[in-house]
PDB file of C-alpha atoms in Angstrom:
ATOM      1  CA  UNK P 243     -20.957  -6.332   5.954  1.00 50.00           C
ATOM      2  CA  UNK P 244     -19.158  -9.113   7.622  1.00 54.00           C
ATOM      3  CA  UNK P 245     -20.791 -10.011  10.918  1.00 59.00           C
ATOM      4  CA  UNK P 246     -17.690 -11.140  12.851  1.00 56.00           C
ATOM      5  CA  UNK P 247     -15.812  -8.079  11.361  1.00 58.00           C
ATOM      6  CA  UNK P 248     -14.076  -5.746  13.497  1.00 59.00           C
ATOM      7  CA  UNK P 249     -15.144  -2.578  12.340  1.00 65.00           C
ATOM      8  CA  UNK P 250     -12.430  -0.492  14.111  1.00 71.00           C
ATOM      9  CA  UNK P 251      -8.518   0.901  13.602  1.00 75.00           C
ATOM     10  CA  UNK P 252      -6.087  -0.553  16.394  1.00 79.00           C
ATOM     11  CA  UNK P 253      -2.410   1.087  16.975  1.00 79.00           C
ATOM     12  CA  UNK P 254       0.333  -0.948  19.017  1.00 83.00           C
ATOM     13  CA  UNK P 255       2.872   0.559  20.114  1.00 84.00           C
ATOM     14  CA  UNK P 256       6.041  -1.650  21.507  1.00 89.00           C
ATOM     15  CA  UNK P 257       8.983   0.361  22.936  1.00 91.00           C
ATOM     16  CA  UNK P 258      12.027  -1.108  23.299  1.00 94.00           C
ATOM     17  CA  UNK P 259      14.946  -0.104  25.264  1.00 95.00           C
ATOM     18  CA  UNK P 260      18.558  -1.000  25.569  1.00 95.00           C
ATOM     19  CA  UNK P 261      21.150  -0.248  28.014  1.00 94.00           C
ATOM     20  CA  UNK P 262      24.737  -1.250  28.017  1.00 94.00           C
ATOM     21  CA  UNK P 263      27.434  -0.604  30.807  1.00 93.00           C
ATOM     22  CA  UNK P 264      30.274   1.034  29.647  1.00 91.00           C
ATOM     23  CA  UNK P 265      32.071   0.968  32.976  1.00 89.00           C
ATOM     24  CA  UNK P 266      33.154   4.272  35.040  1.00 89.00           C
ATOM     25  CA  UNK P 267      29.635   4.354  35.946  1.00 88.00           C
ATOM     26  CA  UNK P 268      28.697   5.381  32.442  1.00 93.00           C
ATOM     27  CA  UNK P 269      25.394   3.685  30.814  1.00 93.00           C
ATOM     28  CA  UNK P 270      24.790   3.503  26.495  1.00 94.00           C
ATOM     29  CA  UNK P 271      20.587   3.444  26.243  1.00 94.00           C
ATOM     30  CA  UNK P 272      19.626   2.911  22.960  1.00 95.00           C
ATOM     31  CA  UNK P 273      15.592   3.374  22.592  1.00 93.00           C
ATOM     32  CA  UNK P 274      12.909   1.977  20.000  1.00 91.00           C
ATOM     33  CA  UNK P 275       9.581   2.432  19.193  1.00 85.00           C
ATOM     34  CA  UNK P 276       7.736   0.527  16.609  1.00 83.00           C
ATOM     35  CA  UNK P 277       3.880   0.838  15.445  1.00 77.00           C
ATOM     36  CA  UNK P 278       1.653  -1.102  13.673  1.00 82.00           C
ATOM     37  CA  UNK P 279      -1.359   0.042  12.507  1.00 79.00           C
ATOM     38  CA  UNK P 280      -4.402  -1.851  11.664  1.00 80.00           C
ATOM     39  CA  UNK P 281      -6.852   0.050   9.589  1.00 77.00           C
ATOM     40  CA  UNK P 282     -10.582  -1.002   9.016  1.00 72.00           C
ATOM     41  CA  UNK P 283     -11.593  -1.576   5.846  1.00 70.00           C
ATOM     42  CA  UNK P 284     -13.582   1.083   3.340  1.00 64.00           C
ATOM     43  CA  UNK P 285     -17.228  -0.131   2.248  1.00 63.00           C
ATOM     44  CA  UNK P 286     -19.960   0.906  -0.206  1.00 66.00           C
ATOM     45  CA  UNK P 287     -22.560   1.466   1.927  1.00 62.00           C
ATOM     46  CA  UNK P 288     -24.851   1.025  -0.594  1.00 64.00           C
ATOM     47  CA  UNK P 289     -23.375  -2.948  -0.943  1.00 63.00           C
ATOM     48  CA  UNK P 290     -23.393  -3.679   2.913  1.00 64.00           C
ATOM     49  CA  UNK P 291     -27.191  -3.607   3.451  1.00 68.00           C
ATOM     50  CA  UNK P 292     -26.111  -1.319   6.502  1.00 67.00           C
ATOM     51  CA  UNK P 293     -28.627   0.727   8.302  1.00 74.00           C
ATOM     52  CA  UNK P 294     -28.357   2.794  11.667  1.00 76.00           C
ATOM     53  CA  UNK P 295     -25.714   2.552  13.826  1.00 76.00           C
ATOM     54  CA  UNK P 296     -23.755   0.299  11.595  1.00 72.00           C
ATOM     55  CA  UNK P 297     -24.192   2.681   8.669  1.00 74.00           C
ATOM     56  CA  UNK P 298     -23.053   5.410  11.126  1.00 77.00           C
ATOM     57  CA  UNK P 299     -20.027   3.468  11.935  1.00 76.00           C
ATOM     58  CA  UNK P 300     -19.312   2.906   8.446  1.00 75.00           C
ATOM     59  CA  UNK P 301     -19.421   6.635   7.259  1.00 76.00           C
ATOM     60  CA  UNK P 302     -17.000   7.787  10.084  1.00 78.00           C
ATOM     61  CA  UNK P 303     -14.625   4.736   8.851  1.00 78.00           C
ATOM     62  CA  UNK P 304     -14.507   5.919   5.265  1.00 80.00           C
ATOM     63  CA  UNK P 305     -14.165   9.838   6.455  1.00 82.00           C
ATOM     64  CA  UNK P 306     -11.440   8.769   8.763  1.00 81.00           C
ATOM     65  CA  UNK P 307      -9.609   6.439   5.795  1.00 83.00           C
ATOM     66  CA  UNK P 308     -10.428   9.535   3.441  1.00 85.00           C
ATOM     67  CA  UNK P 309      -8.650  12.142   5.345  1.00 86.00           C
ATOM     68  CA  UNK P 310      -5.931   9.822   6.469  1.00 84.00           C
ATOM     69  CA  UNK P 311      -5.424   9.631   2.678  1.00 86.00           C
ATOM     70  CA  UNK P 312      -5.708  13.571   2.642  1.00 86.00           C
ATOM     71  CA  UNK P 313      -2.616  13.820   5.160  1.00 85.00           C
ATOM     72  CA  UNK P 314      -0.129  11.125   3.571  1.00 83.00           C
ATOM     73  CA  UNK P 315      -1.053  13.620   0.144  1.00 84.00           C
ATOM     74  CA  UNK P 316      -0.072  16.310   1.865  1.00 84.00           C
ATOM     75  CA  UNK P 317       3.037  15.095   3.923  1.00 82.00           C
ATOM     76  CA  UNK P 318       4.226  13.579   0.268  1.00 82.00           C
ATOM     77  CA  UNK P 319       3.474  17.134  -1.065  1.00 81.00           C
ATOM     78  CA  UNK P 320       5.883  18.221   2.062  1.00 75.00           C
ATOM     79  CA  UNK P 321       8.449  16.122   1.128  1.00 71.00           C
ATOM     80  CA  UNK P 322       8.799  16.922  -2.510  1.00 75.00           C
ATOM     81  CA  UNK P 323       9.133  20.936  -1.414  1.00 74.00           C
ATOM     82  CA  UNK P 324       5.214  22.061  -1.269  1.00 72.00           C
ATOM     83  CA  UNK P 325       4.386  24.425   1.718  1.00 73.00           C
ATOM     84  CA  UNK P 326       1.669  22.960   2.484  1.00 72.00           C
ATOM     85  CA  UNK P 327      -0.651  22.418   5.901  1.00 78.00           C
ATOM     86  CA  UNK P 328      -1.236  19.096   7.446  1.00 80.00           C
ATOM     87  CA  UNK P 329      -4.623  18.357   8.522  1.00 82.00           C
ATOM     88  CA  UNK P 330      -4.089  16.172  11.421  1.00 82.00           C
ATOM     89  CA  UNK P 331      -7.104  17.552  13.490  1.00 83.00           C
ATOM     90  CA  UNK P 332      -9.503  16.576  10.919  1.00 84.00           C
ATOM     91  CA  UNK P 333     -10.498  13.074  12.536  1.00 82.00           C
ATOM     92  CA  UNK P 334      -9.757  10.869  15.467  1.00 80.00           C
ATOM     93  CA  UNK P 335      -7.508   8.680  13.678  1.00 79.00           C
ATOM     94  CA  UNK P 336      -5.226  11.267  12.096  1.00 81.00           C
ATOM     95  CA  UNK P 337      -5.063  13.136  15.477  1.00 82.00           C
ATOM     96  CA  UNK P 338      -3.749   9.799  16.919  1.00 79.00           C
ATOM     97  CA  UNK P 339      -1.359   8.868  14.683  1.00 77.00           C
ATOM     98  CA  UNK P 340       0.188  12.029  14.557  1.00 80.00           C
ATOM     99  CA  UNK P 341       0.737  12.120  18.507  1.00 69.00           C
ATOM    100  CA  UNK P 342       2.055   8.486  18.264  1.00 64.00           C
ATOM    101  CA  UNK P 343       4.345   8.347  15.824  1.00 61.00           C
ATOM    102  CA  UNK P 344       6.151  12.159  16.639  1.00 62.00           C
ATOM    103  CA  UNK P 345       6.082  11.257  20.345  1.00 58.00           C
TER     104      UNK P 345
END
C-alpha cells in the first residue's frame, strides 16, 4: 500500500449560475451543476501487507467500489428496459452519489 496514498473517495460539486436581464423587470437564470468524482483505488489485500485499521479501511473501499459497480449494473439494466431495484442504500458512497447527482 502506498504510504502517501489517499485512501478515500472525494466529490466536488461546482454550481454555476447565470442570469441575464431581459428588461421589463424580467430575469433568464440558467443553472449548472457539475461533479467530479474521485474514487480510491481497489487492492488485494493479500498484496498490500495491510493489517488492522488499514486492512479495515481497505475492505470498506473495495465493498464500496463493489456495490458502486452493483448500481451502474443495475441503472444500465434500467436503461435497456429491466425493472429492476437500485441499491443506493447499500454503502456510504452510493448513498452520496445518489443524493448529489439527483439533487
Amino acid at each position: 500500500m502506498n504510504k502517501e496514498s489517499s485512501r478515500s473517495h472525494s466529490i466536488f460539486t461546482l454550481s454555476v449560475q447565470s442570469v441575464t436581464s431581459l428588461g421589463n423587470g424580467l430575469k433568464s437564470v440558467k443553472e449548472s451543476k457539475f461533479n467530479l468524482v474521485d474514487l480510491a483505488g481497489s487492492e488485494r489485500q493479500k498484496l498490500s501487507g495491510a493489517a488492522g485499521n488499514r486492512l479495515k479501511e481497505a475492505s470498506s473501499i473495495n465493498r464500496s467500489l463493489s456495490v458502486l459497480g452493483n448500481v451502474i449494473n443495475s441503472l444500465a439494466d434500467i436503461n435497456i428496459s429491466k425493472n429492476r431495484h437500485v441499491n443506493y442504500r447499500d454503502s456510504k458512497l452510493t448513498f452520496l452519489l445518489r443524493v448529489t447527482f439527483l439533487s
